[in-house]
mmCIF file of C-alpha atoms in Angstrom:
data_model
loop_
_atom_site.group_PDB
_atom_site.id
_atom_site.type_symbol
_atom_site.label_atom_id
_atom_site.label_comp_id
_atom_site.label_asym_id
_atom_site.label_seq_id
_atom_site.Cartn_x
_atom_site.Cartn_y
_atom_site.Cartn_z
ATOM 1 C CA UNK T 15 329.764 55.908 -106.344
ATOM 2 C CA UNK T 16 330.296 54.743 -110.997
ATOM 3 C CA UNK T 17 328.252 51.231 -110.180
ATOM 4 C CA UNK T 18 326.057 53.235 -108.347
ATOM 5 C CA UNK T 19 325.592 55.423 -112.048
ATOM 6 C CA UNK T 20 325.819 52.183 -114.107
ATOM 7 C CA UNK T 21 323.385 50.595 -112.470
ATOM 8 C CA UNK T 22 321.121 53.882 -111.684
ATOM 9 C CA UNK T 23 321.065 54.343 -115.732
ATOM 10 C CA UNK T 24 319.691 50.429 -115.877
ATOM 11 C CA UNK T 25 316.475 51.377 -114.246
ATOM 12 C CA UNK T 26 313.294 52.167 -115.766
ATOM 13 C CA UNK T 27 312.675 55.724 -117.428
ATOM 14 C CA UNK T 28 309.946 56.586 -115.670
ATOM 15 C CA UNK T 29 311.228 55.750 -112.774
ATOM 16 C CA UNK T 30 314.387 57.656 -112.954
ATOM 17 C CA UNK T 31 312.367 61.014 -113.613
ATOM 18 C CA UNK T 32 310.436 60.143 -110.047
ATOM 19 C CA UNK T 33 314.464 59.669 -108.378
ATOM 20 C CA UNK T 34 315.689 63.157 -110.205
ATOM 21 C CA UNK T 35 312.521 65.017 -108.945
ATOM 22 C CA UNK T 36 313.276 64.614 -105.677
ATOM 23 C CA UNK T 37 316.442 65.335 -105.603
ATOM 24 C CA UNK T 38 315.990 68.724 -107.899
ATOM 25 C CA UNK T 39 317.780 71.939 -106.374
ATOM 26 C CA UNK T 40 315.079 74.134 -103.994
ATOM 27 C CA UNK T 41 316.051 77.178 -106.758
ATOM 28 C CA UNK T 42 314.403 74.974 -109.555
ATOM 29 C CA UNK T 43 311.071 73.722 -107.208
ATOM 30 C CA UNK T 44 307.915 75.327 -108.668
ATOM 31 C CA UNK T 45 305.879 78.104 -106.469
ATOM 32 C CA UNK T 46 302.497 77.715 -106.218
ATOM 33 C CA UNK T 47 300.559 81.110 -105.760
ATOM 34 C CA UNK T 48 297.507 81.596 -103.582
ATOM 35 C CA UNK T 49 295.342 81.084 -106.283
ATOM 36 C CA UNK T 50 296.611 78.089 -107.576
ATOM 37 C CA UNK T 51 298.828 78.803 -110.116
ATOM 38 C CA UNK T 52 302.334 77.591 -110.348
ATOM 39 C CA UNK T 53 305.679 79.929 -111.431
ATOM 40 C CA UNK T 54 308.996 79.320 -111.735
ATOM 41 C CA UNK T 55 311.405 80.821 -108.587
ATOM 42 C CA UNK T 56 312.714 83.075 -110.330
ATOM 43 C CA UNK T 57 309.702 84.631 -111.757
ATOM 44 C CA UNK T 58 307.817 84.698 -108.730
ATOM 45 C CA UNK T 59 311.582 86.463 -107.287
ATOM 46 C CA UNK T 60 310.741 89.532 -110.182
ATOM 47 C CA UNK T 61 306.605 90.003 -110.787
ATOM 48 C CA UNK T 62 305.941 92.821 -110.181
ATOM 49 C CA UNK T 63 304.367 94.219 -107.020
ATOM 50 C CA UNK T 64 300.692 94.639 -106.832
ATOM 51 C CA UNK T 65 299.235 97.569 -106.865
ATOM 52 C CA UNK T 66 298.089 99.001 -103.681
ATOM 53 C CA UNK T 67 295.295 101.814 -103.266
ATOM 54 C CA UNK T 68 296.485 104.964 -100.830
ATOM 55 C CA UNK T 69 293.810 106.646 -98.619
ATOM 56 C CA UNK T 70 293.378 110.351 -97.979
ATOM 57 C CA UNK T 71 294.215 110.156 -94.172
ATOM 58 C CA UNK T 72 291.892 113.436 -92.231
ATOM 59 C CA UNK T 73 295.843 115.327 -92.565
ATOM 60 C CA UNK T 74 295.825 114.869 -96.322
ATOM 61 C CA UNK T 75 292.067 116.089 -96.742
ATOM 62 C CA UNK T 76 292.248 118.457 -93.717
ATOM 63 C CA UNK T 77 295.598 120.104 -96.227
ATOM 64 C CA UNK T 78 294.284 119.957 -99.578
ATOM 65 C CA UNK T 79 291.262 121.737 -97.712
ATOM 66 C CA UNK T 80 293.177 124.220 -96.588
ATOM 67 C CA UNK T 81 294.712 125.017 -100.772
ATOM 68 C CA UNK T 82 293.512 128.020 -102.861
ATOM 69 C CA UNK T 83 290.377 127.096 -104.941
ATOM 70 C CA UNK T 84 290.539 127.631 -108.495
ATOM 71 C CA UNK T 85 289.141 130.866 -109.212
ATOM 72 C CA UNK T 86 286.316 131.685 -111.128
ATOM 73 C CA UNK T 87 286.551 134.024 -114.128
ATOM 74 C CA UNK T 88 282.781 134.161 -116.069
ATOM 75 C CA UNK T 89 282.206 136.701 -118.379
ATOM 76 C CA UNK T 90 279.545 138.850 -117.644
ATOM 77 C CA UNK T 91 277.894 138.900 -120.881
ATOM 78 C CA UNK T 92 277.241 135.898 -121.642
ATOM 79 C CA UNK T 93 274.742 135.410 -118.159
ATOM 80 C CA UNK T 94 273.183 138.830 -118.504
ATOM 81 C CA UNK T 95 269.553 136.975 -119.477
ATOM 82 C CA UNK T 96 270.125 134.738 -116.142
ATOM 83 C CA UNK T 97 271.666 137.893 -113.953
ATOM 84 C CA UNK T 98 273.542 141.039 -113.977
ATOM 85 C CA UNK T 99 276.943 140.166 -112.067
ATOM 86 C CA UNK T 100 278.247 143.367 -112.807
ATOM 87 C CA UNK T 101 274.808 145.178 -110.457
ATOM 88 C CA UNK T 102 276.050 142.435 -108.075
ATOM 89 C CA UNK T 103 279.570 143.694 -107.803
ATOM 90 C CA UNK T 104 278.494 147.427 -107.850
ATOM 91 C CA UNK T 105 275.609 146.398 -104.934
ATOM 92 C CA UNK T 106 278.751 144.308 -103.016
ATOM 93 C CA UNK T 107 281.133 147.164 -103.204
ATOM 94 C CA UNK T 108 278.872 149.706 -102.195
ATOM 95 C CA UNK T 109 279.198 148.046 -99.048
ATOM 96 C CA UNK T 110 282.257 148.180 -98.543
ATOM 97 C CA UNK T 111 282.700 151.854 -99.159
ATOM 98 C CA UNK T 112 279.445 152.636 -96.813
ATOM 99 C CA UNK T 113 281.728 151.129 -94.240
ATOM 100 C CA UNK T 114 284.684 153.689 -94.812
ATOM 101 C CA UNK T 115 282.321 155.727 -94.797
ATOM 102 C CA UNK T 116 281.039 155.434 -91.034
ATOM 103 C CA UNK T 117 284.779 154.701 -89.607
ATOM 104 C CA UNK T 118 285.360 158.024 -91.130
ATOM 105 C CA UNK T 119 282.432 159.857 -89.581
ATOM 106 C CA UNK T 120 281.882 157.951 -86.182
ATOM 107 C CA UNK T 121 285.369 156.514 -85.333
ATOM 108 C CA UNK T 122 288.084 159.534 -84.359
ATOM 109 C CA UNK T 123 289.967 159.519 -81.478
ATOM 110 C CA UNK T 124 288.800 162.862 -80.676
ATOM 111 C CA UNK T 125 284.960 162.869 -81.531
ATOM 112 C CA UNK T 126 283.975 166.062 -84.323
ATOM 113 C CA UNK T 127 280.545 167.358 -84.745
ATOM 114 C CA UNK T 128 280.730 165.425 -87.817
ATOM 115 C CA UNK T 129 280.414 162.686 -85.506
ATOM 116 C CA UNK T 130 277.635 162.736 -84.500
ATOM 117 C CA UNK T 131 275.849 163.966 -89.147
ATOM 118 C CA UNK T 132 274.932 160.404 -89.662
ATOM 119 C CA UNK T 133 273.028 159.172 -86.009
ATOM 120 C CA UNK T 134 269.856 157.841 -86.407
ATOM 121 C CA UNK T 135 266.991 159.780 -84.535
ATOM 122 C CA UNK T 136 263.528 157.834 -84.747
ATOM 123 C CA UNK T 137 260.920 160.635 -84.916
ATOM 124 C CA UNK T 138 257.447 160.428 -85.978
ATOM 125 C CA UNK T 139 258.152 160.629 -89.164
ATOM 126 C CA UNK T 140 260.558 157.514 -89.253
ATOM 127 C CA UNK T 141 263.991 157.019 -89.366
ATOM 128 C CA UNK T 142 266.041 160.566 -89.637
ATOM 129 C CA UNK T 143 269.936 161.254 -89.583
ATOM 130 C CA UNK T 144 270.523 163.527 -86.500
ATOM 131 C CA UNK T 145 271.555 166.937 -88.913
ATOM 132 C CA UNK T 146 269.058 166.596 -91.014
ATOM 133 C CA UNK T 147 266.806 167.658 -87.705
ATOM 134 C CA UNK T 148 269.617 169.618 -85.711
ATOM 135 C CA UNK T 149 272.188 172.295 -86.494
ATOM 136 C CA UNK T 150 275.784 171.197 -84.735
ATOM 137 C CA UNK T 151 278.367 173.129 -83.827
ATOM 138 C CA UNK T 152 281.057 173.067 -82.229
ATOM 139 C CA UNK T 153 281.183 175.727 -79.712
ATOM 140 C CA UNK T 154 284.959 174.631 -78.401
ATOM 141 C CA UNK T 155 287.440 171.303 -78.365
ATOM 142 C CA UNK T 156 285.438 169.737 -75.209
ATOM 143 C CA UNK T 157 282.368 170.990 -76.150
ATOM 144 C CA UNK T 158 279.466 170.319 -79.185
ATOM 145 C CA UNK T 159 276.159 171.820 -79.592
ATOM 146 C CA UNK T 160 272.958 169.757 -80.843
ATOM 147 C CA UNK T 161 270.249 173.079 -81.603
ATOM 148 C CA UNK T 162 267.017 171.402 -81.725
ATOM 149 C CA UNK T 163 265.141 174.494 -82.116
ATOM 150 C CA UNK T 164 263.552 173.669 -86.129
ATOM 151 C CA UNK T 165 262.152 170.308 -84.242
ATOM 152 C CA UNK T 166 261.867 170.667 -80.195
ATOM 153 C CA UNK T 167 259.638 167.368 -80.407
ATOM 154 C CA UNK T 168 262.256 165.433 -81.482
ATOM 155 C CA UNK T 169 264.705 166.684 -78.338
ATOM 156 C CA UNK T 170 263.986 164.054 -76.773
ATOM 157 C CA UNK T 171 264.437 161.382 -79.541
ATOM 158 C CA UNK T 172 268.032 163.174 -80.444
ATOM 159 C CA UNK T 173 269.363 162.999 -76.599
ATOM 160 C CA UNK T 174 268.593 158.926 -77.436
ATOM 161 C CA UNK T 175 269.818 158.045 -79.780
ATOM 162 C CA UNK T 176 273.275 160.069 -79.151
ATOM 163 C CA UNK T 177 273.830 158.613 -75.796
ATOM 164 C CA UNK T 178 273.151 155.057 -77.371
ATOM 165 C CA UNK T 179 275.084 155.993 -80.488
ATOM 166 C CA UNK T 180 277.438 154.003 -78.773
ATOM 167 C CA UNK T 181 279.996 156.249 -79.018
ATOM 168 C CA UNK T 182 280.441 157.314 -75.256
ATOM 169 C CA UNK T 183 278.599 160.099 -74.873
ATOM 170 C CA UNK T 184 276.721 161.117 -72.346
ATOM 171 C CA UNK T 185 274.487 164.139 -73.727
ATOM 172 C CA UNK T 186 272.594 167.284 -71.170
ATOM 173 C CA UNK T 187 270.366 169.645 -72.286
ATOM 174 C CA UNK T 188 268.854 172.752 -72.011
ATOM 175 C CA UNK T 189 265.665 173.552 -73.525
ATOM 176 C CA UNK T 190 266.399 172.984 -76.893
ATOM 177 C CA UNK T 191 270.179 173.053 -76.702
ATOM 178 C CA UNK T 192 271.956 169.765 -76.350
ATOM 179 C CA UNK T 193 275.153 169.817 -75.230
ATOM 180 C CA UNK T 194 277.091 166.722 -75.376
ATOM 181 C CA UNK T 195 280.961 166.934 -73.694
ATOM 182 C CA UNK T 196 283.335 165.258 -75.665
ATOM 183 C CA UNK T 197 285.273 161.825 -74.116
ATOM 184 C CA UNK T 198 288.888 162.316 -72.998
ATOM 185 C CA UNK T 199 290.955 160.652 -74.545
ATOM 186 C CA UNK T 200 291.858 157.433 -72.208
ATOM 187 C CA UNK T 201 293.023 153.317 -72.928
ATOM 188 C CA UNK T 202 288.779 152.580 -72.392
ATOM 189 C CA UNK T 203 288.313 155.575 -74.519
ATOM 190 C CA UNK T 204 290.082 153.380 -77.474
ATOM 191 C CA UNK T 205 288.844 150.347 -76.822
ATOM 192 C CA UNK T 206 285.617 150.930 -77.309
ATOM 193 C CA UNK T 207 285.642 152.448 -80.874
ATOM 194 C CA UNK T 208 287.641 149.096 -81.342
ATOM 195 C CA UNK T 209 284.037 147.339 -80.116
ATOM 196 C CA UNK T 210 282.054 150.244 -81.582
ATOM 197 C CA UNK T 211 284.162 149.045 -84.678
ATOM 198 C CA UNK T 212 283.799 145.267 -84.620
ATOM 199 C CA UNK T 213 279.783 145.641 -84.488
ATOM 200 C CA UNK T 214 279.950 148.332 -87.415
ATOM 201 C CA UNK T 215 281.604 145.227 -89.889
ATOM 202 C CA UNK T 216 280.101 142.804 -88.460
ATOM 203 C CA UNK T 217 276.704 144.552 -89.519
ATOM 204 C CA UNK T 218 278.294 145.370 -93.158
ATOM 205 C CA UNK T 219 279.255 141.097 -93.786
ATOM 206 C CA UNK T 220 274.886 141.322 -93.113
ATOM 207 C CA UNK T 221 274.309 143.365 -95.665
ATOM 208 C CA UNK T 222 276.684 141.602 -97.289
ATOM 209 C CA UNK T 223 275.042 138.433 -97.086
ATOM 210 C CA UNK T 224 271.652 139.936 -97.716
ATOM 211 C CA UNK T 225 273.272 140.924 -101.263
ATOM 212 C CA UNK T 226 274.881 137.121 -101.453
ATOM 213 C CA UNK T 227 271.333 135.987 -100.727
ATOM 214 C CA UNK T 228 269.053 137.630 -102.871
ATOM 215 C CA UNK T 229 271.376 137.394 -106.149
ATOM 216 C CA UNK T 230 272.187 133.528 -104.835
ATOM 217 C CA UNK T 231 267.951 133.348 -105.135
ATOM 218 C CA UNK T 232 267.579 135.028 -107.990
ATOM 219 C CA UNK T 233 269.692 133.098 -110.392
ATOM 220 C CA UNK T 234 268.246 129.606 -108.773
ATOM 221 C CA UNK T 235 264.564 130.880 -110.780
ATOM 222 C CA UNK T 236 266.569 130.020 -113.975
ATOM 223 C CA UNK T 237 267.455 126.672 -113.185
ATOM 224 C CA UNK T 238 264.727 125.339 -115.524
ATOM 225 C CA UNK T 239 266.085 127.317 -118.608
ATOM 226 C CA UNK T 240 270.482 126.335 -118.679
ATOM 227 C CA UNK T 241 271.622 123.102 -116.997
ATOM 228 C CA UNK T 242 272.252 122.800 -113.703
ATOM 229 C CA UNK T 243 276.472 123.111 -114.169
ATOM 230 C CA UNK T 244 275.786 126.926 -115.612
ATOM 231 C CA UNK T 245 273.827 127.457 -111.913
ATOM 232 C CA UNK T 246 276.491 126.173 -110.145
ATOM 233 C CA UNK T 247 279.231 127.989 -111.962
ATOM 234 C CA UNK T 248 277.172 131.385 -111.393
ATOM 235 C CA UNK T 249 276.489 130.613 -107.504
ATOM 236 C CA UNK T 250 280.027 130.044 -106.975
ATOM 237 C CA UNK T 251 280.810 133.298 -109.229
ATOM 238 C CA UNK T 252 278.649 135.314 -106.714
ATOM 239 C CA UNK T 253 279.979 133.045 -103.989
ATOM 240 C CA UNK T 254 283.601 134.055 -104.339
ATOM 241 C CA UNK T 255 282.995 137.655 -104.991
ATOM 242 C CA UNK T 256 281.352 138.166 -101.461
ATOM 243 C CA UNK T 257 284.627 135.835 -100.061
ATOM 244 C CA UNK T 258 286.621 138.653 -101.231
ATOM 245 C CA UNK T 259 284.834 141.584 -100.128
ATOM 246 C CA UNK T 260 284.756 140.202 -96.878
ATOM 247 C CA UNK T 261 288.074 139.468 -96.774
ATOM 248 C CA UNK T 262 288.527 143.693 -98.037
ATOM 249 C CA UNK T 263 285.632 144.298 -94.759
ATOM 250 C CA UNK T 264 288.393 142.724 -92.477
ATOM 251 C CA UNK T 265 291.370 143.909 -94.319
ATOM 252 C CA UNK T 266 289.829 147.247 -94.022
ATOM 253 C CA UNK T 267 288.785 146.707 -89.896
ATOM 254 C CA UNK T 268 292.305 145.750 -89.093
ATOM 255 C CA UNK T 269 293.910 148.933 -90.074
ATOM 256 C CA UNK T 270 291.676 151.015 -88.163
ATOM 257 C CA UNK T 271 292.271 148.591 -85.550
ATOM 258 C CA UNK T 272 295.426 149.421 -85.132
ATOM 259 C CA UNK T 273 295.373 152.960 -86.015
ATOM 260 C CA UNK T 274 292.678 153.733 -83.227
ATOM 261 C CA UNK T 275 294.801 151.680 -80.183
ATOM 262 C CA UNK T 276 297.905 153.311 -81.239
#
């Protein structure tokens, strides 16, 4: 072995370097990357990982979509030249109040004279409330009387309106006097009232959508005067107001249904 080392020293330096490279430990062998650059073995192991972009899955997107959005609260005074948001708010609230009034008058477990007051009757002079063309009274707990003596020509129209009111009423006529038997409180009657409540709520939502659409159209008329961002912000505010009112309508309906079904 000593003799071998002696002759190894006598070899030409260039050839000696070549031989040394052939027997170099694996740990010192340089690694070649895909890009062609040579990196030391130790450096390659400690290099930071390449960042990988994470794409959102459909499930993650759906979850994000269900998250509550940031609420908007515009100072109405700053946009009053474009639209009166307070007026829009009042119109939406009036839809809610109209539904409550309708429920109180027409959706009672036991029918009362007041339930018939606002039934709409189509006459030659236009649409009129039943209490405007008749006298309504309670003769007994089982019977309501509608006296059409002041407007006898509207008797037939009044009977039709009562029958189609959705309150499960079957009026009987004696001259100008309409007799309205009060239906018994049965399961079917309660379910009919629930159905009527849902129909009236849907009508209220239609009214609310008209208020929203009218407000949006008014805002769009100012698109040449203000920035698109301002228009978009006001539209979001109006949409938020409408969504809040719809949530109130649904909540009120749920309470009424629970009350009707007992």
